[in-house]
Short mmCIF file of C-alpha atoms in Angstrom, two decimals:
data_model
loop_
_atom_site.label_atom_id
_atom_site.label_comp_id
_atom_site.label_asym_id
_atom_site.label_seq_id
_atom_site.Cartn_x
_atom_site.Cartn_y
_atom_site.Cartn_z
CA MET A 19 10.73 14.52 24.43
CA THR A 20 11.86 17.38 22.22
CA THR A 21 10.11 18.06 18.93
CA THR A 22 11.23 20.20 16.00
CA HIS A 23 9.74 21.03 12.63
CA ALA A 24 11.77 19.90 9.64
CA THR A 25 12.70 22.39 6.98
CA GLY A 26 10.87 22.11 3.68
CA PRO A 27 7.29 22.25 2.45
CA THR A 28 4.24 21.75 4.55
CA ALA A 29 0.86 20.75 3.25
CA PRO A 30 -2.09 23.08 3.52
CA ALA A 31 -4.96 21.89 5.63
CA LEU A 32 -7.48 19.93 3.61
CA VAL A 33 -10.27 22.44 3.41
CA GLY A 34 -13.09 21.14 1.24
CA PRO A 35 -16.69 22.06 0.53
CA ALA A 36 -19.42 21.92 3.13
CA ALA A 37 -20.08 18.29 2.29
CA ALA A 38 -18.27 15.70 4.37
CA PRO A 39 -14.80 14.82 3.06
CA ALA A 40 -14.22 11.59 1.21
CA PRO A 41 -13.60 8.65 3.57
CA HIS A 42 -9.94 8.44 2.54
CA LEU A 43 -9.43 12.08 3.65
CA ALA A 44 -11.29 11.83 6.97
CA GLY A 45 -10.44 10.60 10.45
CA ASN A 46 -7.05 8.95 10.64
CA PHE A 47 -6.93 8.61 6.86
CA ALA A 48 -6.53 12.41 6.72
CA PRO A 49 -2.95 13.52 6.04
CA VAL A 50 -0.68 15.34 8.44
CA THR A 51 0.56 18.72 7.32
CA GLU A 52 4.08 19.00 8.71
CA GLU A 53 7.32 17.07 8.89
CA LEU A 54 8.50 16.66 12.47
CA THR A 55 11.56 15.36 14.29
CA ALA A 56 11.20 14.30 17.91
CA HIS A 57 13.88 12.91 20.24
CA GLU A 58 13.83 10.85 23.46
CA LEU A 59 10.38 9.38 22.99
CA PRO A 60 8.51 8.23 26.12
CA VAL A 61 8.06 4.47 26.45
CA THR A 62 5.73 2.27 28.46
CA GLY A 63 7.47 -1.06 29.04
CA ALA A 64 10.98 -1.69 27.75
CA VAL A 65 12.36 -1.52 24.22
CA PRO A 66 14.33 -4.75 23.57
CA PRO A 67 18.04 -3.84 23.56
CA GLU A 68 18.59 -6.21 20.62
CA LEU A 69 16.70 -3.79 18.36
CA THR A 70 19.06 -1.31 16.73
CA GLY A 71 17.76 0.35 13.60
CA TRP A 72 14.64 1.90 12.10
CA TYR A 73 11.04 0.90 11.93
CA LEU A 74 9.85 2.56 8.71
CA ARG A 75 6.36 2.58 7.26
CA ASN A 76 5.19 4.22 4.04
CA GLY A 77 1.76 5.53 3.10
CA PRO A 78 -0.18 8.17 1.19
CA ASN A 79 -0.20 11.72 2.57
CA PRO A 80 -1.82 14.02 -0.04
CA ARG A 81 -0.96 17.72 -0.02
CA ASP A 82 -4.35 18.97 -1.26
CA ALA A 83 -8.02 18.11 -1.13
CA ASP A 84 -8.17 16.88 -4.73
CA SER A 85 -6.74 13.42 -4.10
CA ALA A 86 -9.31 11.19 -5.81
CA HIS A 87 -8.38 7.94 -4.11
CA TRP A 88 -6.47 6.70 -1.07
CA PHE A 89 -3.90 5.15 -3.41
CA PHE A 90 -2.94 8.50 -5.01
CA GLY A 91 -1.53 10.57 -2.12
CA ASP A 92 2.12 11.66 -2.00
CA GLY A 93 4.27 9.13 -0.18
CA MET A 94 5.32 9.87 3.40
CA VAL A 95 7.61 7.63 5.44
CA HIS A 96 7.18 7.58 9.23
CA GLY A 97 10.21 6.26 11.09
CA VAL A 98 11.10 5.44 14.68
CA ARG A 99 14.75 4.94 15.59
CA LEU A 100 15.43 2.29 18.27
CA GLU A 101 18.85 1.94 19.84
CA GLY A 102 20.32 0.79 23.18
CA GLY A 103 16.92 -0.09 24.63
CA LYS A 104 15.58 3.41 23.89
CA ALA A 105 13.24 5.03 21.40
CA VAL A 106 15.77 7.57 20.19
CA SER A 107 13.69 9.53 17.70
CA TYR A 108 10.66 9.85 15.41
CA ARG A 109 10.66 11.41 11.95
CA ASN A 110 8.12 11.75 9.16
CA ARG A 111 9.26 12.81 5.70
CA TRP A 112 7.59 13.10 2.34
CA VAL A 113 9.35 11.15 -0.40
CA ARG A 114 10.55 13.88 -2.70
CA THR A 115 9.81 12.37 -6.08
CA SER A 116 9.84 14.47 -9.24
CA THR A 117 6.05 14.59 -8.91
CA PHE A 118 6.38 16.06 -5.41
CA THR A 119 9.11 18.59 -6.25
CA ASP A 120 8.34 19.52 -9.86
CA GLY A 121 4.81 18.34 -10.56
CA ALA A 122 6.04 15.72 -13.03
CA ARG A 123 3.39 13.44 -14.52
CA LEU A 124 3.72 9.74 -15.26
CA ARG A 125 2.60 10.41 -18.86
CA ASP A 126 2.87 13.63 -20.83
CA GLU A 127 0.38 14.95 -23.40
CA ARG A 128 1.86 12.64 -26.04
CA GLY A 129 1.60 9.57 -23.85
CA ASN A 130 5.35 9.31 -23.19
CA ALA A 131 6.13 7.76 -19.80
CA ASP A 132 8.32 9.37 -17.14
CA LEU A 133 9.09 6.57 -14.71
CA THR A 134 10.68 8.98 -12.23
CA ALA A 135 7.22 10.49 -11.76
CA GLY A 136 4.96 8.97 -9.14
CA VAL A 137 4.16 9.14 -5.46
CA ALA A 138 6.40 6.38 -3.96
CA ASN A 139 3.75 5.80 -1.28
CA THR A 140 3.35 2.03 -0.88
CA HIS A 141 6.33 0.24 0.67
CA VAL A 142 9.86 0.70 1.95
CA VAL A 143 12.44 -2.09 1.65
CA ARG A 144 16.19 -2.54 1.78
CA HIS A 145 18.34 -4.43 -0.71
CA ALA A 146 22.08 -4.34 -1.40
CA GLY A 147 22.55 -1.49 1.07
CA ARG A 148 19.85 0.74 -0.44
CA THR A 149 16.60 1.69 1.27
CA LEU A 150 13.90 2.08 -1.38
CA ALA A 151 10.47 3.70 -1.26
CA LEU A 152 8.20 1.96 -3.76
CA VAL A 153 5.00 2.39 -5.74
CA GLU A 154 4.02 0.02 -8.55
CA SER A 155 3.62 2.69 -11.23
CA SER A 156 7.17 4.06 -11.25
CA PHE A 157 10.84 3.69 -10.38
CA PRO A 158 11.75 3.28 -6.71
CA TYR A 159 13.22 6.21 -4.80
CA GLU A 160 16.22 5.77 -2.51
CA LEU A 161 16.12 7.12 1.04
CA ASP A 162 19.01 7.86 3.40
CA CYS A 163 18.29 6.12 6.70
CA ARG A 164 21.84 5.95 8.02
CA PRO A 165 22.16 6.73 11.72
CA GLY A 166 22.12 10.47 12.21
CA HIS A 167 20.38 11.19 8.93
CA GLU A 168 16.88 12.51 8.40
CA LEU A 169 15.29 10.04 5.95
CA GLU A 170 16.23 12.39 3.13
CA THR A 171 15.33 11.39 -0.42
CA VAL A 172 18.46 10.52 -2.41
CA GLY A 173 16.68 10.20 -5.77
CA PRO A 174 15.20 7.69 -8.22
CA HIS A 175 16.90 4.32 -8.55
CA ASP A 176 16.84 2.60 -11.96
CA PHE A 177 19.55 -0.03 -11.35
CA ALA A 178 22.21 1.92 -13.27
CA GLY A 179 19.88 2.47 -16.22
CA ARG A 180 18.99 -1.18 -16.66
CA LEU A 181 15.43 -0.92 -15.36
CA THR A 182 13.10 0.30 -18.11
CA THR A 183 9.71 -0.54 -16.56
CA ALA A 184 7.92 0.32 -13.36
CA MET A 185 8.72 -1.79 -10.30
CA THR A 186 6.24 -3.57 -8.07
CA ALA A 187 5.92 -2.36 -4.50
CA HIS A 188 6.23 -6.00 -3.37
CA PRO A 189 9.64 -7.34 -4.40
CA LYS A 190 10.84 -10.57 -2.79
CA THR A 191 14.34 -11.19 -1.45
CA CYS A 192 15.50 -14.79 -1.63
CA PRO A 193 16.96 -15.67 1.79
CA THR A 194 19.31 -18.22 0.21
CA THR A 195 20.82 -16.25 -2.69
CA GLY A 196 20.14 -12.66 -1.63
CA GLU A 197 18.58 -12.00 -5.04
CA LEU A 198 15.76 -9.49 -5.37
CA HIS A 199 12.89 -10.74 -7.53
CA PHE A 200 10.26 -8.31 -8.81
CA PHE A 201 8.13 -7.36 -11.79
CA GLY A 202 6.61 -4.35 -13.47
CA TYR A 203 3.22 -4.08 -15.10
CA ALA A 204 2.25 -1.54 -17.72
CA ALA A 205 -0.93 -0.07 -19.17
CA GLY A 206 -1.59 1.02 -22.72
CA ALA A 207 0.81 -1.10 -24.73
CA PRO A 208 2.62 -4.44 -24.36
CA PRO A 209 4.65 -5.84 -22.80
CA TYR A 210 2.04 -5.63 -20.05
CA LEU A 211 4.19 -7.64 -17.64
CA THR A 212 7.98 -7.89 -17.23
CA TYR A 213 9.83 -10.08 -14.72
CA HIS A 214 13.09 -8.78 -13.22
CA ARG A 215 15.83 -10.15 -11.00
CA ALA A 216 18.69 -8.31 -9.29
CA ASP A 217 21.62 -10.14 -7.74
CA ALA A 218 22.69 -9.80 -4.12
CA GLU A 219 24.94 -6.85 -5.01
CA GLY A 220 22.04 -4.96 -6.58
CA THR A 221 22.85 -5.47 -10.27
CA LEU A 222 19.84 -6.10 -12.48
CA VAL A 223 20.62 -9.38 -14.25
CA VAL A 224 17.26 -10.59 -15.64
CA SER A 225 14.50 -8.68 -17.43
CA ARG A 226 12.07 -10.65 -19.56
CA PRO A 227 8.57 -9.91 -20.84
CA VAL A 228 5.77 -12.27 -19.83
CA ASP A 229 2.96 -12.62 -22.37
CA VAL A 230 -0.46 -11.74 -20.91
CA PRO A 231 -3.50 -10.70 -22.98
CA ARG A 232 -4.28 -7.41 -21.23
CA SER A 233 -2.95 -5.04 -18.62
CA THR A 234 -4.15 -6.09 -15.17
CA MET A 235 -3.51 -4.55 -11.79
CA MET A 236 -0.91 -7.02 -10.54
CA HIS A 237 -0.05 -5.78 -7.08
CA ASP A 238 1.87 -8.75 -5.65
CA PHE A 239 3.31 -12.15 -6.66
CA HIS A 240 5.00 -15.19 -5.11
CA LEU A 241 8.54 -16.54 -4.76
CA THR A 242 9.58 -20.07 -3.76
CA ALA A 243 12.96 -21.77 -3.70
CA GLY A 244 12.39 -23.00 -7.24
CA HIS A 245 9.67 -20.86 -8.83
CA VAL A 246 8.16 -17.45 -9.38
CA VAL A 247 4.34 -17.34 -9.49
CA PHE A 248 2.39 -14.46 -11.05
CA MET A 249 -1.28 -13.69 -10.34
CA ASP A 250 -3.14 -12.66 -13.52
CA LEU A 251 -6.47 -11.65 -11.99
CA PRO A 252 -9.58 -9.97 -13.45
CA VAL A 253 -8.91 -6.34 -12.53
CA VAL A 254 -8.18 -4.89 -15.95
CA TYR A 255 -7.00 -1.50 -17.17
CA ASN A 256 -9.66 0.81 -18.59
CA SER A 257 -8.51 4.29 -19.64
CA ARG A 258 -12.10 5.55 -19.83
CA VAL A 259 -12.61 5.18 -16.08
CA SER A 260 -11.87 8.26 -13.99
CA GLY A 261 -9.93 7.90 -10.76
CA MET A 262 -8.63 4.36 -10.47
CA PRO A 263 -8.38 3.23 -14.14
CA PHE A 264 -8.97 -0.45 -13.32
CA VAL A 265 -12.27 -2.34 -13.30
CA TRP A 266 -13.48 -5.72 -12.13
CA ASP A 267 -14.08 -7.98 -15.16
CA PRO A 268 -14.70 -11.61 -14.13
CA GLU A 269 -15.03 -12.57 -17.79
CA TYR A 270 -11.29 -12.02 -18.10
CA GLY A 271 -10.73 -15.05 -15.89
CA ALA A 272 -8.15 -15.66 -13.19
CA ARG A 273 -4.97 -17.71 -13.37
CA LEU A 274 -1.57 -18.35 -11.82
CA GLY A 275 1.58 -18.28 -13.94
CA VAL A 276 4.46 -20.50 -12.82
CA LEU A 277 8.03 -19.80 -13.98
CA ARG A 278 11.07 -21.86 -13.00
CA ARG A 279 13.78 -19.78 -11.37
CA ASP A 280 16.51 -21.86 -13.00
CA ASP A 281 15.04 -21.07 -16.45
CA PRO A 282 14.04 -17.39 -16.17
CA TYR A 283 13.51 -16.99 -19.91
CA GLY A 284 11.60 -20.27 -20.24
CA ALA A 285 7.92 -20.97 -20.61
CA VAL A 286 5.35 -19.79 -18.07
CA ARG A 287 2.76 -22.46 -17.16
CA TRP A 288 -0.72 -21.08 -16.49
CA PHE A 289 -3.28 -22.58 -14.08
CA SER A 290 -6.89 -21.40 -13.89
CA ILE A 291 -8.44 -20.47 -10.53
CA ASP A 292 -11.80 -19.03 -9.47
CA PRO A 293 -12.15 -15.27 -10.15
CA CYS A 294 -11.01 -13.21 -7.17
CA TYR A 295 -8.55 -10.48 -6.29
CA VAL A 296 -5.43 -10.54 -4.13
CA PHE A 297 -3.54 -7.47 -3.04
CA HIS A 298 -1.10 -9.33 -0.80
CA SER A 299 0.51 -12.73 -0.45
CA MET A 300 1.64 -14.13 2.89
CA ASN A 301 4.20 -16.64 1.66
CA ALA A 302 4.82 -19.53 -0.75
CA TYR A 303 6.93 -22.67 -0.76
CA GLU A 304 7.33 -26.12 -2.34
CA ASP A 305 6.18 -29.07 -0.26
CA ALA A 306 7.75 -32.55 -0.09
CA GLN A 307 5.68 -33.67 -3.11
CA GLY A 308 6.92 -30.77 -5.21
CA ARG A 309 3.60 -28.93 -5.09
CA ILE A 310 3.66 -25.13 -4.81
CA VAL A 311 1.76 -23.92 -1.75
CA LEU A 312 0.62 -20.29 -1.72
CA TYR A 313 -1.01 -18.32 1.12
CA VAL A 314 -2.96 -15.18 0.21
CA SER A 315 -5.41 -12.67 1.63
CA ARG A 316 -8.19 -13.19 -0.93
CA TYR A 317 -11.05 -10.86 -1.88
CA PRO A 318 -14.07 -12.38 -3.65
CA THR A 319 -14.20 -9.28 -5.89
CA PHE A 320 -12.23 -6.07 -6.37
CA GLU A 321 -13.92 -4.14 -3.58
CA LEU A 322 -12.14 -2.93 -0.46
CA LYS A 323 -15.45 -3.11 1.42
CA SER A 324 -15.59 -6.86 0.81
CA ALA A 325 -13.90 -8.95 3.48
CA PRO A 326 -10.55 -10.56 2.55
CA THR A 327 -9.79 -13.87 4.22
CA LEU A 328 -6.79 -16.17 4.37
CA TRP A 329 -6.71 -18.84 1.65
CA ARG A 330 -4.29 -21.55 0.57
CA TRP A 331 -3.75 -22.41 -3.08
CA THR A 332 -1.84 -25.63 -3.85
CA VAL A 333 -0.49 -25.86 -7.39
CA ASP A 334 0.07 -29.48 -8.44
CA LEU A 335 2.48 -29.33 -11.37
CA VAL A 336 2.08 -33.04 -12.11
CA ALA A 337 -1.72 -33.22 -11.98
CA ASP A 338 -1.94 -29.81 -13.71
CA LYS A 339 -4.46 -28.36 -11.25
CA VAL A 340 -4.90 -25.97 -8.33
CA VAL A 341 -6.66 -26.84 -5.07
CA GLU A 342 -8.23 -23.74 -3.46
CA GLU A 343 -8.99 -23.77 0.29
CA GLN A 344 -10.21 -21.10 2.70
CA ILE A 345 -8.15 -21.22 5.89
CA ASP A 346 -10.12 -18.86 8.12
CA ASP A 347 -13.37 -16.91 8.06
CA GLN A 348 -11.84 -13.99 10.01
CA SER A 349 -11.20 -11.05 7.72
CA GLY A 350 -7.66 -9.78 7.58
CA GLU A 351 -5.13 -8.00 5.41
CA PHE A 352 -1.41 -7.21 5.29
CA PRO A 353 -0.24 -10.84 5.70
CA ARG A 354 3.43 -11.25 6.63
CA VAL A 355 5.99 -13.82 7.75
CA ASP A 356 9.56 -13.66 9.01
CA ASP A 357 11.12 -12.44 5.76
CA ARG A 358 14.14 -14.70 6.31
CA LEU A 359 11.77 -17.56 5.40
CA ALA A 360 10.33 -15.96 2.26
CA GLY A 361 9.85 -18.76 -0.29
CA LEU A 362 10.40 -21.46 2.33
CA ASP A 363 8.02 -23.41 4.59
CA ALA A 364 7.43 -20.75 7.25
CA ARG A 365 5.41 -22.21 10.09
CA PHE A 366 4.07 -18.88 11.35
CA GLY A 367 2.44 -15.94 9.62
CA HIS A 368 0.28 -13.06 10.75
CA ILE A 369 -2.40 -10.69 9.45
CA THR A 370 -3.91 -7.41 10.59
CA ARG A 371 -7.55 -6.81 11.37
CA ALA A 372 -8.07 -3.10 10.91
CA GLU A 373 -10.31 -0.82 8.88
CA SER A 374 -10.59 0.40 5.30
CA PRO A 375 -11.98 3.71 3.97
CA GLU A 376 -15.10 1.97 2.71
CA SER A 377 -15.83 -0.55 5.43
CA GLY A 378 -15.39 1.60 8.52
CA PRO A 379 -14.00 0.35 11.85
CA ILE A 380 -13.81 -3.30 12.84
CA PRO A 381 -12.01 -4.62 15.94
CA GLY A 382 -8.28 -3.89 15.73
CA ALA A 383 -6.14 -6.97 16.23
CA LEU A 384 -3.17 -8.96 15.00
CA VAL A 385 -3.77 -12.66 14.33
CA ARG A 386 -0.83 -15.07 14.27
CA TYR A 387 -1.34 -18.37 12.44
CA ASP A 388 0.44 -21.65 12.97
CA LEU A 389 0.27 -22.78 9.34
CA HIS A 390 1.34 -26.31 10.26
CA THR A 391 -1.40 -26.96 12.81
CA GLY A 392 -4.09 -24.61 11.54
CA THR A 393 -4.45 -22.84 14.89
CA SER A 394 -4.26 -19.11 15.56
CA VAL A 395 -3.85 -16.66 18.44
CA ARG A 396 -4.60 -12.96 18.49
CA HIS A 397 -3.71 -9.70 20.17
CA ASP A 398 -6.61 -7.29 20.66
CA PHE A 399 -5.53 -3.68 21.00
CA GLY A 400 -8.71 -2.53 22.70
CA PRO A 401 -11.61 -0.29 21.77
CA GLY A 402 -10.74 2.44 19.30
CA ARG A 403 -7.13 1.28 18.86
CA THR A 404 -6.38 0.26 15.29
CA PRO A 405 -3.11 -1.38 14.20
CA GLY A 406 -1.49 -1.22 10.80
CA GLU A 407 0.63 -3.84 9.11
CA ALA A 408 3.09 -5.49 11.50
CA ALA A 409 6.67 -6.28 10.49
CA PHE A 410 8.71 -9.06 12.08
CA ALA A 411 12.00 -8.09 13.76
CA PRO A 412 14.21 -11.07 14.66
CA ALA A 413 15.76 -11.53 18.09
CA ASP A 414 18.63 -13.64 16.79
CA ASP A 415 19.91 -15.34 13.63
CA ARG A 416 17.50 -18.31 13.69
CA PRO A 417 14.89 -17.92 10.92
CA GLY A 418 11.45 -18.60 12.30
CA GLY A 419 12.77 -18.18 15.83
CA PRO A 420 12.04 -15.57 18.49
CA GLY A 421 11.39 -11.97 17.63
CA TRP A 422 8.92 -9.13 17.78
CA LEU A 423 6.01 -7.80 15.77
CA ILE A 424 6.18 -4.03 15.33
CA THR A 425 3.34 -1.81 14.18
CA TYR A 426 1.86 1.66 14.48
CA VAL A 427 -1.43 1.75 16.41
CA TYR A 428 -3.88 4.65 16.20
CA ASP A 429 -5.89 5.57 19.30
CA ALA A 430 -9.13 7.24 18.20
CA ALA A 431 -10.06 8.47 21.69
CA LYS A 432 -6.80 10.39 22.05
CA ASP A 433 -6.22 11.07 18.32
CA THR A 434 -2.63 9.90 18.79
CA SER A 435 -0.49 6.98 17.64
CA ASP A 436 1.97 4.63 19.30
CA LEU A 437 4.63 2.28 18.06
CA VAL A 438 3.73 -1.06 19.67
CA ILE A 439 6.19 -3.95 20.04
CA LEU A 440 4.77 -7.43 20.72
CA ASP A 441 6.55 -10.68 21.54
CA ALA A 442 5.93 -12.71 18.35
CA GLU A 443 5.87 -15.95 20.33
CA ASP A 444 3.29 -14.64 22.82
CA ILE A 445 1.31 -11.99 20.97
CA SER A 446 -1.74 -12.26 23.25
CA ALA A 447 0.36 -10.88 26.12
CA ASP A 448 0.68 -7.20 26.94
CA PRO A 449 3.03 -5.28 24.64
CA VAL A 450 6.73 -5.54 25.36
CA ALA A 451 6.94 -1.80 24.72
CA THR A 452 4.65 1.02 23.65
CA VAL A 453 6.47 4.04 22.23
CA HIS A 454 4.35 7.18 22.48
CA LEU A 455 4.66 9.35 19.38
CA PRO A 456 4.39 13.15 19.17
CA ARG A 457 1.57 12.99 16.63
CA ARG A 458 -0.84 10.58 15.02
CA VAL A 459 0.43 8.48 12.13
CA PRO A 460 -2.22 8.31 9.39
CA TYR A 461 -3.27 4.89 8.18
CA GLY A 462 -0.89 3.71 5.50
CA PHE A 463 0.40 0.69 3.68
CA HIS A 464 3.64 -1.22 4.23
CA GLY A 465 6.90 -1.01 6.08
CA ASN A 466 9.79 -2.95 7.54
CA TRP A 467 12.17 -3.23 10.42
CA ILE A 468 15.46 -1.97 8.94
CA PRO A 469 18.30 -3.07 11.26
CA ASP A 470 21.61 -1.28 11.16
CA PRO A 471 24.22 -3.09 9.07
CA VAL A 472 26.51 -5.36 11.04
CA GLY A 473 30.18 -4.41 11.04
#
């Protein structure tokens, strides 16, 4: 393995006062200070030869010790290139937003918004040939992940000037139409919520405000074959709060808003649910009776130290009610499915058992659910080994068929990280491959397997 330092800025070491650093700046939450490129990575096991492309994962990597919250660090994408049964390279690169390069602020002294400002630290997705780094407060930033390139930042992407709001970090691609569905939420002044849709070629074709009474922290939403479902939950904007300007307010109530995809400017139907918070949805679909079935990782309140668990919400459009059911008492976050079944009845989904800055370590594992039978199976990574979110990489063109779960795993005893590849159909087995990385990868948020384009 050969390792080089990338050109460009490095972060100073986080040197703070004598007091212990904040939890989100300690241990493997602490940022790394340099951009590296490493080639010919050592592998235990065998990288599946079907995998040709990048595994990319985004997350916060602050450049100074003043970062007030885990959510606020500058975005850094960590990528491993797989090709020909080999782990060809590793790279980590900051996303060079205008905030990173020029110190731009989301709002100036007069309150005017600059949607190119932000940290682009939450997700990385591909649509219509573009690879986008996302954060929910701002425009996405395009990255260059073509073979032979260095994950350079291309620049902000505003859909040829048509996007005039922030963009969620959790857009949904319809596997049938290729459309990208997303939303933006805003603080300060209405419209607090706007729904957007881009066609398969990447042209923004729908933007419509959705009437909600206040600005809430709407991190994710749902897509089915026939509907879009918003989660208007009681985490409300409060400008007087320092740090994270959102507070838990159960008096606001909690509800689901259902919009028909074939009538994107039509009425939104609202359904009340018990107060809770949801960062991430697993999947949604319409059953044979026309009910909308939603799977979420649900928190009882807006506290990361509280334990999220898998729940199912069934929206009965005829009876005008929602049935709420807890599926499992195991805590877990970062729920995912095979993205080729997004909005359809995916039989299998998985979650990550890891740690949060507030809760401290819990056993690191991936849990795979059979959502049809209610059973689950898990992969335990062993003492001190903590996985992040796992993305599904397909083995062939059959949605819901064979494939692999790919994730970064931190080893506390060695203070290093690996890229681990599991057989999705036998996740309790030993890893198919473990790619040993030249440095630890700090805990982060979301990523994807980005295969090379065909043809």
